[in-house]
Short mmCIF file of C-alpha atoms and ligand atoms in Angstrom, two decimals:
data_model
loop_
_atom_site.label_atom_id
_atom_site.label_comp_id
_atom_site.label_asym_id
_atom_site.label_seq_id
_atom_site.Cartn_x
_atom_site.Cartn_y
_atom_site.Cartn_z
CA MET L 1 0.00 0.00 0.00
CA TYR L 2 1.48 3.34 -1.12
CA ASP L 3 0.94 6.70 0.63
CA LEU L 4 -0.74 8.19 -2.43
CA VAL L 5 -1.72 6.86 -5.85
CA ILE L 6 -2.78 9.08 -8.77
CA LYS L 7 -4.93 6.64 -10.69
CA ASN L 8 -5.96 6.14 -14.32
CA GLY L 9 -4.25 9.19 -15.81
CA ARG L 10 -2.26 9.47 -19.00
CA VAL L 11 1.37 9.86 -17.88
CA VAL L 12 3.31 12.20 -20.16
CA ASN L 13 7.10 12.17 -20.06
CA ALA L 14 9.50 13.63 -22.61
CA ASP L 15 10.10 10.23 -24.19
CA ALA L 16 6.66 8.59 -24.02
CA SER L 17 3.00 8.82 -22.99
CA PHE L 18 1.12 5.87 -21.46
CA ASP L 19 -1.89 5.11 -19.28
CA ALA L 20 -0.80 4.22 -15.72
CA ASP L 21 -1.18 4.80 -12.00
CA VAL L 22 1.57 6.78 -10.28
CA ALA L 23 2.37 5.73 -6.70
CA ILE L 24 4.09 7.99 -4.20
CA ASN L 25 5.72 7.16 -0.88
CA GLY L 26 6.70 10.19 1.19
CA GLU L 27 8.32 12.71 -1.15
CA THR L 28 9.29 10.29 -3.91
CA ILE L 29 7.68 8.48 -6.83
CA ALA L 30 7.68 4.83 -5.76
CA ALA L 31 6.08 2.95 -8.66
CA ILE L 32 4.32 3.29 -12.00
CA GLY L 33 1.93 0.58 -13.08
CA LYS L 34 -1.63 -0.73 -13.17
CA ASP L 35 -4.01 -1.24 -10.23
CA LEU L 36 -1.70 0.28 -7.63
CA ALA L 37 -3.35 0.83 -4.24
CA GLY L 38 -2.79 3.76 -1.91
CA THR L 39 -3.87 4.94 1.51
CA ARG L 40 -5.02 7.97 -0.46
CA GLU L 41 -6.11 7.73 -4.08
CA ILE L 42 -6.86 10.48 -6.60
CA ASP L 43 -8.70 9.72 -9.81
CA ALA L 44 -7.11 11.29 -12.90
CA THR L 45 -9.26 9.58 -15.54
CA GLY L 46 -9.17 11.60 -18.76
CA LYS L 47 -6.39 13.86 -17.45
CA LEU L 48 -2.70 14.21 -18.23
CA VAL L 49 -0.26 13.43 -15.42
CA THR L 50 3.00 15.26 -16.07
CA PRO L 51 6.19 16.08 -14.20
CA GLY L 52 6.11 19.39 -12.35
CA ALA L 53 7.28 22.16 -14.66
CA ILE L 54 10.58 23.93 -14.04
CA ASP L 55 11.03 27.65 -14.67
CA GLY L 56 14.76 28.34 -14.81
CA HIS L 57 14.49 32.13 -14.97
CA VAL L 58 12.39 34.25 -12.58
CA HIS L 59 12.88 37.44 -10.58
CA MET L 60 10.81 37.49 -7.38
CA GLN L 61 11.10 40.57 -5.13
CA MET L 62 14.08 41.84 -7.13
CA THR L 63 15.01 45.46 -6.49
CA LEU L 64 16.27 47.32 -9.56
CA PRO L 65 19.25 49.66 -8.97
CA GLY L 66 17.65 52.84 -7.59
CA GLY L 67 14.22 51.65 -8.69
CA PRO L 68 11.21 49.62 -7.71
CA THR L 69 11.13 46.02 -6.50
CA SER L 70 9.42 43.43 -8.71
CA THR L 71 5.87 42.94 -7.49
CA ASP L 72 5.85 39.26 -6.54
CA THR L 73 7.27 38.11 -3.24
CA PHE L 74 8.64 34.60 -2.99
CA PHE L 75 5.25 33.67 -1.54
CA THR L 76 2.94 35.22 -4.13
CA GLY L 77 5.29 34.29 -6.97
CA THR L 78 5.61 30.63 -6.02
CA ARG L 79 1.89 30.35 -5.26
CA SER L 80 1.24 31.66 -8.76
CA ALA L 81 3.84 29.22 -10.14
CA ALA L 82 2.05 26.31 -8.43
CA PHE L 83 -1.31 27.31 -9.96
CA GLY L 84 0.42 27.06 -13.32
CA GLY L 85 1.97 23.66 -12.68
CA THR L 86 5.48 24.93 -11.97
CA THR L 87 7.05 23.08 -9.03
CA THR L 88 10.61 24.46 -9.19
CA ILE L 89 11.81 27.98 -9.98
CA ILE L 90 15.35 29.28 -10.31
CA ASP L 91 15.80 32.86 -9.11
CA PHE L 92 18.99 34.86 -8.54
CA ALA L 93 21.36 35.90 -5.75
CA GLU L 94 23.17 39.22 -6.16
CA CYS L 95 26.22 40.14 -4.06
CA ARG L 96 26.61 43.42 -2.24
CA ARG L 97 29.97 45.06 -2.84
CA ARG L 98 31.79 43.60 0.16
CA GLU L 99 29.68 40.49 0.55
CA SER L 100 31.01 37.02 -0.29
CA MET L 101 29.09 34.87 -2.76
CA ALA L 102 28.29 32.38 0.02
CA ASP L 103 26.90 35.18 2.23
CA SER L 104 24.85 36.54 -0.66
CA LEU L 105 23.40 33.09 -1.30
CA ALA L 106 22.58 32.69 2.40
CA ARG L 107 20.91 36.13 2.49
CA ARG L 108 18.74 35.37 -0.54
CA ARG L 109 17.85 31.96 0.92
CA ALA L 110 16.81 33.65 4.17
CA GLU L 111 14.38 35.78 2.12
CA ALA L 112 13.00 32.84 0.17
CA ASP L 113 12.94 29.95 2.67
CA PRO L 114 10.08 31.15 4.92
CA GLN L 115 7.91 32.03 1.90
CA VAL L 116 8.28 29.53 -0.93
CA VAL L 117 5.52 27.00 -1.63
CA VAL L 118 7.41 25.25 -4.45
CA ASP L 119 11.06 24.20 -4.60
CA TYR L 120 13.67 26.66 -5.78
CA ALA L 121 17.32 27.13 -6.66
CA LEU L 122 19.42 30.23 -7.28
CA HIS L 123 21.78 31.39 -10.04
CA MET L 124 24.67 33.43 -8.62
CA THR L 125 25.08 36.78 -10.36
CA VAL L 126 28.65 37.80 -11.24
CA GLY L 127 28.93 41.56 -11.77
CA PRO L 128 32.01 43.78 -12.06
CA THR L 129 32.32 43.91 -8.26
CA GLU L 130 32.59 40.10 -8.19
CA ILE L 131 35.65 39.97 -10.44
CA ASN L 132 37.84 40.02 -7.32
CA LYS L 133 35.72 37.20 -5.83
CA LEU L 134 36.08 34.69 -8.67
CA ASP L 135 38.10 32.29 -6.49
CA GLN L 136 34.88 31.70 -4.51
CA ILE L 137 33.17 30.13 -7.53
CA ALA L 138 34.56 26.59 -7.13
CA GLY L 139 33.35 26.40 -3.52
CA LEU L 140 29.87 27.53 -4.54
CA ILE L 141 29.69 24.87 -7.25
CA ASN L 142 30.77 22.19 -4.78
CA ASP L 143 27.97 23.35 -2.52
CA GLY L 144 25.32 22.94 -5.24
CA CYS L 145 25.07 26.42 -6.77
CA VAL L 146 26.34 25.50 -10.24
CA SER L 147 25.13 28.34 -12.53
CA PHE L 148 26.37 31.91 -12.76
CA LYS L 149 24.53 34.85 -14.32
CA LEU L 150 26.69 37.04 -16.52
CA TYR L 151 25.19 40.30 -17.77
CA MET L 152 26.34 41.88 -21.01
CA ALA L 153 23.77 44.64 -20.45
CA TYR L 154 22.91 47.27 -17.81
CA GLY L 155 25.27 49.35 -15.68
CA PHE L 156 26.67 46.19 -14.10
CA TYR L 157 27.61 44.51 -17.39
CA LEU L 158 30.91 42.66 -17.73
CA ASP L 159 33.34 43.75 -20.43
CA ASP L 160 34.90 41.05 -22.62
CA GLY L 161 37.96 40.63 -20.40
CA GLN L 162 35.80 40.25 -17.31
CA LEU L 163 33.49 37.84 -19.12
CA LEU L 164 36.42 35.64 -20.07
CA GLN L 165 37.91 35.75 -16.57
CA ALA L 166 34.58 34.72 -15.05
CA MET L 167 34.01 31.99 -17.65
CA GLN L 168 37.44 30.47 -17.05
CA LYS L 169 36.84 30.26 -13.29
CA ILE L 170 33.39 28.77 -13.83
CA ALA L 171 34.89 26.21 -16.24
CA GLN L 172 37.61 25.28 -13.73
CA GLY L 173 34.99 24.66 -11.07
CA GLY L 174 32.81 22.55 -13.39
CA GLY L 175 29.92 25.04 -13.52
CA MET L 176 27.97 26.79 -16.26
CA ALA L 177 26.93 30.35 -17.12
CA VAL L 178 23.56 31.81 -17.99
CA ILE L 179 23.85 34.99 -20.02
CA HIS L 180 21.92 38.14 -20.82
CA ALA L 181 23.37 38.85 -24.26
CA GLU L 182 23.04 42.43 -25.51
CA ASN L 183 25.80 44.83 -26.56
CA TRP L 184 25.41 47.48 -23.86
CA PRO L 185 27.85 50.19 -25.06
CA ALA L 186 26.27 50.12 -28.53
CA ILE L 187 22.75 50.21 -27.03
CA GLN L 188 23.77 53.18 -24.89
CA ALA L 189 24.84 55.08 -28.02
CA LEU L 190 21.43 54.48 -29.63
CA VAL L 191 19.60 55.40 -26.41
CA ALA L 192 21.51 58.70 -26.12
CA ASP L 193 20.80 59.50 -29.74
CA ASN L 194 17.09 58.78 -29.39
CA LEU L 195 16.65 60.78 -26.19
CA ALA L 196 18.61 63.72 -27.66
CA ASN L 197 16.19 63.71 -30.61
CA GLY L 198 13.12 63.71 -28.37
CA ASN L 199 12.33 60.05 -29.12
CA THR L 200 11.19 59.20 -25.61
CA SER L 201 8.23 56.83 -26.05
CA PRO L 202 8.36 53.03 -25.49
CA VAL L 203 8.72 52.48 -29.25
CA TYR L 204 12.28 53.74 -28.87
CA HIS L 205 13.00 51.22 -26.14
CA ALA L 206 12.80 48.56 -28.85
CA ALA L 207 14.47 50.76 -31.48
CA SER L 208 17.47 51.25 -29.18
CA ARG L 209 17.91 47.51 -28.64
CA PRO L 210 17.95 46.10 -32.19
CA ILE L 211 18.34 42.42 -32.99
CA ALA L 212 21.81 43.01 -34.45
CA LEU L 213 23.13 44.06 -31.03
CA GLU L 214 21.62 41.00 -29.37
CA ALA L 215 22.91 38.59 -32.03
CA GLU L 216 26.39 40.13 -31.93
CA ALA L 217 26.53 39.76 -28.14
CA ALA L 218 25.24 36.18 -28.23
CA ALA L 219 27.83 35.23 -30.85
CA ARG L 220 30.61 36.88 -28.80
CA ALA L 221 29.49 35.11 -25.63
CA ILE L 222 29.49 31.78 -27.48
CA GLU L 223 33.02 32.38 -28.79
CA LEU L 224 34.30 33.31 -25.31
CA ALA L 225 32.55 30.34 -23.69
CA THR L 226 33.99 28.03 -26.34
CA TYR L 227 37.49 29.31 -25.66
CA ALA L 228 36.91 28.94 -21.89
CA ARG L 229 35.41 25.46 -22.43
CA MET L 230 32.35 26.31 -20.37
CA PRO L 231 28.68 25.32 -20.89
CA LEU L 232 26.60 28.37 -21.77
CA HIS L 233 22.84 28.91 -21.59
CA VAL L 234 21.47 31.95 -23.44
CA PHE L 235 18.54 33.65 -21.75
CA HIS L 236 15.39 35.15 -23.28
CA VAL L 237 15.88 34.66 -27.02
CA GLY L 238 13.24 36.39 -29.15
CA SER L 239 14.77 36.62 -32.62
CA ASP L 240 15.70 34.09 -35.26
CA ASP L 241 19.10 35.76 -35.74
CA VAL L 242 20.06 34.68 -32.22
CA VAL L 243 18.58 31.22 -32.77
CA ASP L 244 20.87 30.92 -35.82
CA ARG L 245 23.91 31.53 -33.60
CA ILE L 246 22.73 28.96 -31.04
CA ALA L 247 21.98 26.35 -33.70
CA ALA L 248 25.36 26.87 -35.40
CA ALA L 249 27.18 26.35 -32.09
CA ARG L 250 25.17 23.23 -31.28
CA ALA L 251 25.77 21.83 -34.76
CA LYS L 252 29.49 21.96 -33.91
CA GLY L 253 28.79 19.97 -30.74
CA LEU L 254 29.35 22.91 -28.39
CA PRO L 255 27.60 22.84 -24.98
CA VAL L 256 25.31 25.77 -25.77
CA THR L 257 21.59 25.86 -24.96
CA ALA L 258 18.98 28.59 -25.11
CA GLU L 259 15.49 29.51 -23.98
CA THR L 260 12.69 31.63 -25.25
CA CYS L 261 9.86 33.04 -23.11
CA PRO L 262 6.06 33.32 -23.52
CA GLN L 263 6.33 37.03 -24.36
CA TYR L 264 8.46 36.29 -27.46
CA LEU L 265 6.07 33.50 -28.50
CA LEU L 266 2.82 35.45 -28.11
CA LEU L 267 3.47 39.22 -28.14
CA THR L 268 4.99 41.53 -30.74
CA GLU L 269 6.73 44.92 -30.80
CA ASP L 270 3.72 46.81 -32.20
CA LEU L 271 2.37 46.84 -28.61
CA TYR L 272 4.95 49.54 -27.82
CA SER L 273 3.10 52.02 -30.04
CA ARG L 274 -0.05 51.91 -27.91
CA SER L 275 -0.62 55.26 -26.19
CA GLY L 276 0.02 56.00 -22.53
CA VAL L 277 0.99 53.31 -20.09
CA ASP L 278 -0.33 50.56 -22.38
CA GLY L 279 2.75 51.01 -24.53
CA ALA L 280 4.99 50.80 -21.47
CA LEU L 281 3.53 47.66 -19.89
CA PRO L 282 5.27 45.15 -22.20
CA VAL L 283 8.67 46.85 -21.93
CA CYS L 284 11.21 44.11 -21.31
CA ALA L 285 14.77 43.39 -22.36
CA PRO L 286 15.54 42.15 -24.91
CA PRO L 287 12.42 43.81 -26.35
CA LEU L 288 9.54 42.14 -28.14
CA ARG L 289 10.24 41.60 -31.83
CA SER L 290 8.21 41.38 -35.07
CA GLU L 291 5.53 38.89 -36.10
CA TYR L 292 8.11 37.13 -38.30
CA HIS L 293 10.37 36.44 -35.32
CA ARG L 294 7.43 35.50 -33.09
CA GLN L 295 6.48 32.74 -35.51
CA LYS L 296 10.11 31.67 -35.85
CA MET L 297 10.29 31.08 -32.06
CA TRP L 298 7.51 28.46 -32.30
CA GLU L 299 9.24 26.85 -35.24
CA ALA L 300 12.55 26.80 -33.34
CA LEU L 301 10.95 25.05 -30.37
CA ALA L 302 9.28 22.48 -32.60
CA THR L 303 12.50 21.72 -34.49
CA ASP L 304 14.80 21.74 -31.47
CA ARG L 305 16.67 24.87 -32.56
CA LEU L 306 15.60 26.25 -29.15
CA GLN L 307 15.76 23.93 -26.17
CA ILE L 308 13.53 25.25 -23.38
CA VAL L 309 10.97 27.85 -22.32
CA ALA L 310 11.41 29.97 -19.18
CA THR L 311 9.51 33.11 -18.21
CA ASP L 312 11.90 35.85 -17.03
CA HIS L 313 8.88 36.54 -14.76
CA CYS L 314 9.51 40.05 -13.43
CA PRO L 315 6.31 42.03 -12.85
CA PHE L 316 6.10 45.72 -12.08
CA THR L 317 2.83 47.49 -11.34
CA ILE L 318 0.97 49.72 -13.79
CA ALA L 319 1.85 52.71 -11.56
CA GLU L 320 5.55 51.82 -11.70
CA LYS L 321 5.42 51.51 -15.48
CA GLN L 322 3.47 54.80 -15.66
CA ARG L 323 6.34 56.65 -13.95
CA GLY L 324 8.49 56.02 -17.04
CA ILE L 325 5.77 57.57 -19.22
CA ASN L 326 5.46 60.56 -16.85
CA ALA L 327 9.23 61.06 -16.98
CA ASN L 328 9.09 61.20 -20.78
CA ASP L 329 11.97 58.71 -20.90
CA PHE L 330 11.64 55.09 -22.01
CA THR L 331 14.75 54.16 -20.00
CA LYS L 332 12.82 54.96 -16.80
CA ILE L 333 10.23 52.22 -17.48
CA PRO L 334 11.04 49.20 -15.30
CA GLY L 335 11.47 46.20 -17.61
CA GLY L 336 9.66 42.95 -17.07
CA ILE L 337 6.56 40.89 -17.83
CA PRO L 338 4.67 38.41 -15.61
CA SER L 339 3.94 34.86 -16.80
CA VAL L 340 5.10 32.36 -14.17
CA GLU L 341 1.55 31.00 -13.85
CA LEU L 342 0.83 30.90 -17.57
CA ARG L 343 3.93 29.46 -19.23
CA TYR L 344 3.00 25.79 -18.91
CA PRO L 345 -0.69 26.13 -19.92
CA LEU L 346 0.16 28.66 -22.68
CA LEU L 347 2.68 26.27 -24.21
CA TYR L 348 0.09 23.50 -24.11
CA SER L 349 -2.69 25.66 -25.55
CA PHE L 350 -0.71 27.25 -28.39
CA GLY L 351 1.87 24.50 -28.91
CA VAL L 352 0.25 21.10 -28.31
CA ASP L 353 -3.39 22.03 -28.83
CA ASP L 354 -2.52 23.89 -32.03
CA ASP L 355 -0.47 20.90 -33.27
CA LEU L 356 2.86 22.74 -33.44
CA PHE L 357 4.56 20.08 -31.30
CA THR L 358 3.70 17.00 -29.26
CA GLU L 359 2.75 16.72 -25.60
CA ASN L 360 6.11 14.98 -25.09
CA GLN L 361 7.99 17.94 -26.54
CA TRP L 362 5.94 20.21 -24.26
CA VAL L 363 7.10 18.23 -21.22
CA GLN L 364 10.64 18.16 -22.55
CA MET L 365 10.92 21.94 -23.02
CA CYS L 366 9.16 22.86 -19.77
CA CYS L 367 10.17 20.04 -17.38
CA SER L 368 12.85 17.49 -18.20
CA ARG L 369 15.25 19.62 -20.24
CA PRO L 370 15.35 22.50 -17.75
CA ALA L 371 16.05 19.90 -15.04
CA HIS L 372 18.90 18.45 -17.10
CA ILE L 373 20.43 21.76 -18.19
CA PHE L 374 20.42 23.27 -14.69
CA GLY L 375 21.42 20.13 -12.79
CA LEU L 376 18.18 19.37 -10.94
CA LYS L 377 18.95 15.66 -10.66
CA ASN L 378 15.71 14.39 -9.09
CA LYS L 379 13.24 16.47 -11.06
CA GLY L 380 11.53 16.72 -14.44
CA VAL L 381 10.61 13.05 -15.01
CA ILE L 382 7.82 10.77 -13.79
CA ALA L 383 9.76 7.64 -12.84
CA PRO L 384 10.49 5.72 -9.63
CA GLY L 385 13.13 7.46 -7.51
CA TYR L 386 12.35 10.98 -8.79
CA ASP L 387 10.82 13.68 -6.59
CA ALA L 388 7.03 13.40 -6.59
CA ASP L 389 6.60 16.79 -8.33
CA ILE L 390 3.48 16.08 -10.37
CA VAL L 391 0.84 18.02 -12.27
CA ILE L 392 -2.65 16.80 -13.09
CA PHE L 393 -3.56 18.68 -16.26
CA ASP L 394 -6.87 18.88 -18.08
CA GLY L 395 -6.10 19.20 -21.77
CA ASP L 396 -9.74 19.62 -22.77
CA THR L 397 -11.03 22.55 -20.71
CA GLU L 398 -11.33 25.92 -22.43
CA TRP L 399 -10.99 29.00 -20.27
CA LEU L 400 -10.34 32.71 -20.57
CA ILE L 401 -7.44 34.57 -18.95
CA GLU L 402 -8.62 37.52 -16.86
CA PRO L 403 -6.59 39.47 -14.30
CA ASP L 404 -8.66 38.07 -11.44
CA THR L 405 -8.12 34.45 -12.47
CA LEU L 406 -4.36 34.68 -11.84
CA HIS L 407 -2.67 34.39 -8.45
CA ASP L 408 0.42 36.57 -8.78
CA ALA L 409 0.66 40.06 -7.28
CA SER L 410 0.63 41.87 -10.63
CA ASP L 411 -2.22 44.25 -11.41
CA TRP L 412 -2.03 43.42 -15.14
CA THR L 413 -1.30 40.61 -17.55
CA PRO L 414 -0.42 40.94 -21.23
CA TYR L 415 -2.47 37.79 -21.86
CA ASN L 416 -5.78 39.26 -20.71
CA GLY L 417 -8.62 37.85 -22.80
CA THR L 418 -6.58 34.96 -24.20
CA ARG L 419 -8.60 31.79 -24.75
CA MET L 420 -6.77 28.79 -23.34
CA GLY L 421 -7.05 25.14 -24.33
CA GLY L 422 -5.86 23.39 -21.19
CA ARG L 423 -5.65 23.95 -17.45
CA VAL L 424 -3.78 22.80 -14.35
CA ILE L 425 -6.06 20.94 -11.94
CA SER L 426 -3.65 19.94 -9.17
CA THR L 427 0.03 20.44 -8.42
CA PHE L 428 2.09 18.30 -6.05
CA VAL L 429 5.53 19.21 -4.74
CA ARG L 430 7.47 16.26 -3.32
CA GLY L 431 4.24 14.37 -2.77
CA LYS L 432 2.30 17.18 -1.06
CA PRO L 433 -0.54 18.98 -2.83
CA VAL L 434 0.03 22.72 -3.18
CA VAL L 435 -2.90 23.28 -5.53
CA GLN L 436 -5.74 20.78 -5.44
CA ASP L 437 -8.74 20.96 -7.74
CA GLY L 438 -7.93 24.60 -8.42
CA GLU L 439 -7.67 25.60 -4.72
CA PHE L 440 -4.50 26.64 -2.92
CA VAL L 441 -3.74 24.13 -0.16
CA GLY L 442 -0.02 24.84 0.31
CA ALA L 443 1.86 26.26 3.28
CA GLN L 444 4.35 29.12 3.22
CA GLY L 445 7.88 27.81 3.63
CA SER L 446 7.05 24.26 2.49
CA GLY L 447 9.23 24.64 -0.61
CA GLN L 448 12.89 23.69 -0.36
CA TYR L 449 16.15 25.07 -1.68
CA VAL L 450 17.57 22.50 -4.11
CA LYS L 451 21.29 21.84 -4.37
CA ARG L 452 22.32 21.03 -7.93
CA ALA L 453 25.03 19.10 -9.78
CA LEU L 454 25.88 19.20 -13.49
N1 DUC T 1 14.84 41.77 -18.57
C1 DUC T 1 13.69 42.25 -18.15
O1 DUC T 1 12.93 42.75 -18.95
N2 DUC T 1 13.39 42.19 -16.84
C2 DUC T 1 14.19 41.56 -15.89
C3 DUC T 1 15.57 41.31 -16.31
C4 DUC T 1 15.77 41.27 -17.75
O2 DUC T 1 16.78 40.85 -18.22
ZN1 ZN T 2 15.86 37.93 -16.25
#
């Protein structure tokens, strides 16, 4: 007799789908088979039973330099994640000037631990002030923090020499880097030019960050990572030019992977020409691109030219976005879009339901591949011995996205009014329900920090 059996569902893994019961003992999947009996049983007839989804790129309660803090706390953000079938997030730790990487990690964990309702890990950010701390990297990797965020954009970007130094230390320690690839000095020249010419509206946010400057940076990062012999994951890809660079590197057998995000799959740059704050809401970096590139992102996912989907979930309120409009300066608009709750159902609705890719590819890009890329050894697969992170998903229910149906702390969603073709019913994290039949039943602090290994 098992502790819990999810009965009669259609189990969907990356490599196969099959009808079976899933038995759980404690926090772990114990067996998969027919007619399994449990102390507690849940009927999943007609439903999909998938691994918990993994979102490798979120920013909960992140304070921008001199600016606002992203709207979701670790509690509201992970509750929202759970409603969308996401059972592990990876957020970021950022060092203060004189703080060690280990202390920064501990400080961020102290913020997250009492709040999280799903499991989480952290990427360690390496900025210019961390260049004299690079010897700490190996120790961090040994302690399970294996990925390092390198920015090529914003005031804290690394120049090429710093990038290479960081990559070599990460390679020596056996870690990997995740990168925000944009050519910051070139972007700054375009920004200055636009502002000097009175081009202050959100349209010029996108105009100042053209695809060429993202593709150039991605290609440069790949070259440096290749020289340093370090695995590289490229964040938030929204243009086919960048996908070309990723695909070329992978064709040579280089350890390069990349993600796109829901905003690049479903939204386009023409939103920036809406008047008032509406044009500011979808400001994010890299910016939204054209309809051509939007369609290319779906194609890239279907053909394996892109490997995974993450969100870059980073909401700011309408009032915070409005301040950038009031200041008549697109650089004052805090960048970020919420979607931690919607990624998994959106990818089902517009990917699987619209026949662009299979349910197995959906699970691969949202669950098993993120687990593999980021070193989450016990997650992303429904098989005995894995963590019992499980989603019961109804692939047949149609529903409409409205602001009130979501559970994050944002006061807007760019997906308002979108008709969806599938919905999360229940979400289990290590065997415990966090969302059950559409109701939150989790407890703050029940999520765990996950140590990783590549
Ligand atoms: N881009 C955003 O738009 N927001 C958060 C960080 C990032 O890179
Ligand atoms: Zn980000």
